[in-house]
Structure formats: C-alpha cells, structure tokens
Amino acid sequence: METRVAETGRKVIVFRLGEEDYGVDVQQVDSIERMQPITRVANVPDFVQGVINLRGVVTPVIDLRSKFGMPQKEHDESTRIVIVHTENVQVGLIVDSAHDVMHIPAGVVEEPPSGLGEVDARYLEGVAKLEDRLLVLLNLDRVLSREDVREIQKED
C-alpha cells in the first residue's frame, strides 16, 4: 500500500490559516464541521479550546492559530473544525476555512525550507510544488506531540 501511494501520490484536505494554505492527508481526516459551541476545560494547554459533543463523542478541539503562535482571529462563517485522528486520539482543529480535496502527485513534495511562513518547520512534512501554487503539508504526529496527546486524553 505504501509503495502504491508513493507511486501515484495522495489526496489531502486543504485548509487555510492566515494567508497560507495547508494540507493534511485525507486518511487522517474524519470530517469537517462548522464552528459550534465549545465547552471550556480547566487545566489544559492554552491551544486546547475545550471539547465538543460530536455525534455523541466528546472530542477535544485545538486552535491551530494558538498552537502555531499566530495572531488570533474572530471565528466567522468560514471557520471550520477539521476532525482528525492521530495516535489513537480524535481531535478537532480550528482552521480559518477548509475548501478543497486535492491530489498531490508523487515526487512534488520537498523538504520544508526553514523560515517558511509563521509555522515552525518542525510541524511540517514538506512543501508540495504544484503548477499554480505551493501547498504546505502538516505532519499531524508532530503538531500533536506525545505530551499533547497525553494531556488531551486526560480530559476524555
């Protein structure tokens, strides 16, 4: 399966944070939800906004702007919660908008250059060089460290 993906490429969900488009592997995305009320939880890292009841499942929600140290922005009609799974935990990621599913051909992803945008390079898997733009690919396993996952799981 890995070899097949490497030969043909892969699909990613594209979302926007600030002025940049980011992609996460579609296999890690469970759903994309409209913004909804979030219940605050005490004693969690600042980037954890709280929890939502997603079809009967209590799901922690993370503000990616806060996690990446970006300026805050009021939520609006475009704001979405991208539900992803990593390391046996399901979390929601608040993003400015989610607007595309895109095929990334094999061989167009390169190592992220240092100093790329506002996001720390350690959170990035690479940069896809597409015909009309660059797409920054996130590595969710690095965005949510083991310590972050433990903190989130304590709240489940």
Coordinates of C-alpha atoms in Angstrom, one line a residue, residues 11-16 22-36 52 54-55 59 61 77-85 90-102:
K11 CA -5.0 13.1 -1.5
V12 CA -5.0 15.9 1.1
I13 CA -7.6 18.1 2.6
V14 CA -6.7 21.8 2.0
F15 CA -7.4 24.4 4.7
R16 CA -6.4 28.0 5.2
Y22 CA -2.1 23.8 4.4
G23 CA -2.8 20.2 3.6
V24 CA -3.3 17.1 5.8
D25 CA -3.5 13.6 4.5
V26 CA -7.2 12.7 3.8
Q27 CA -6.7 9.4 5.5
Q28 CA -6.3 11.2 8.8
V29 CA -9.4 13.4 8.4
D30 CA -12.7 12.0 9.7
S31 CA -14.9 15.0 8.9
I32 CA -15.1 18.8 8.5
E33 CA -17.6 20.5 10.8
R34 CA -19.0 24.0 11.0
M35 CA -18.0 26.0 14.1
Q36 CA -20.1 25.1 17.1
I52 CA -17.4 19.4 21.6
L54 CA -19.6 15.3 18.1
R55 CA -22.5 12.9 17.4
T59 CA -13.9 15.5 21.1
V61 CA -10.7 20.9 20.0
E77 CA -19.0 31.8 8.6
S78 CA -15.8 30.3 7.0
T79 CA -14.3 28.9 10.2
R80 CA -14.3 25.1 10.4
I81 CA -13.3 22.3 12.7
V82 CA -11.4 19.6 10.9
I83 CA -11.8 16.4 12.8
V84 CA -8.6 14.3 12.5
H85 CA -7.2 11.3 14.2
Q90 CA -9.5 12.1 17.7
V91 CA -9.2 15.9 17.9
G92 CA -10.8 18.9 16.1
L93 CA -8.5 21.5 14.6
I94 CA -10.0 25.0 14.3
V95 CA -9.0 26.5 10.9
D96 CA -9.9 29.7 9.1
S97 CA -11.6 27.7 6.3
A98 CA -11.5 24.3 4.7
H99 CA -12.1 24.3 1.0
D100 CA -10.6 21.6 -1.1
V101 CA -9.6 18.0 -1.6
M102 CA -6.5 17.9 -3.7

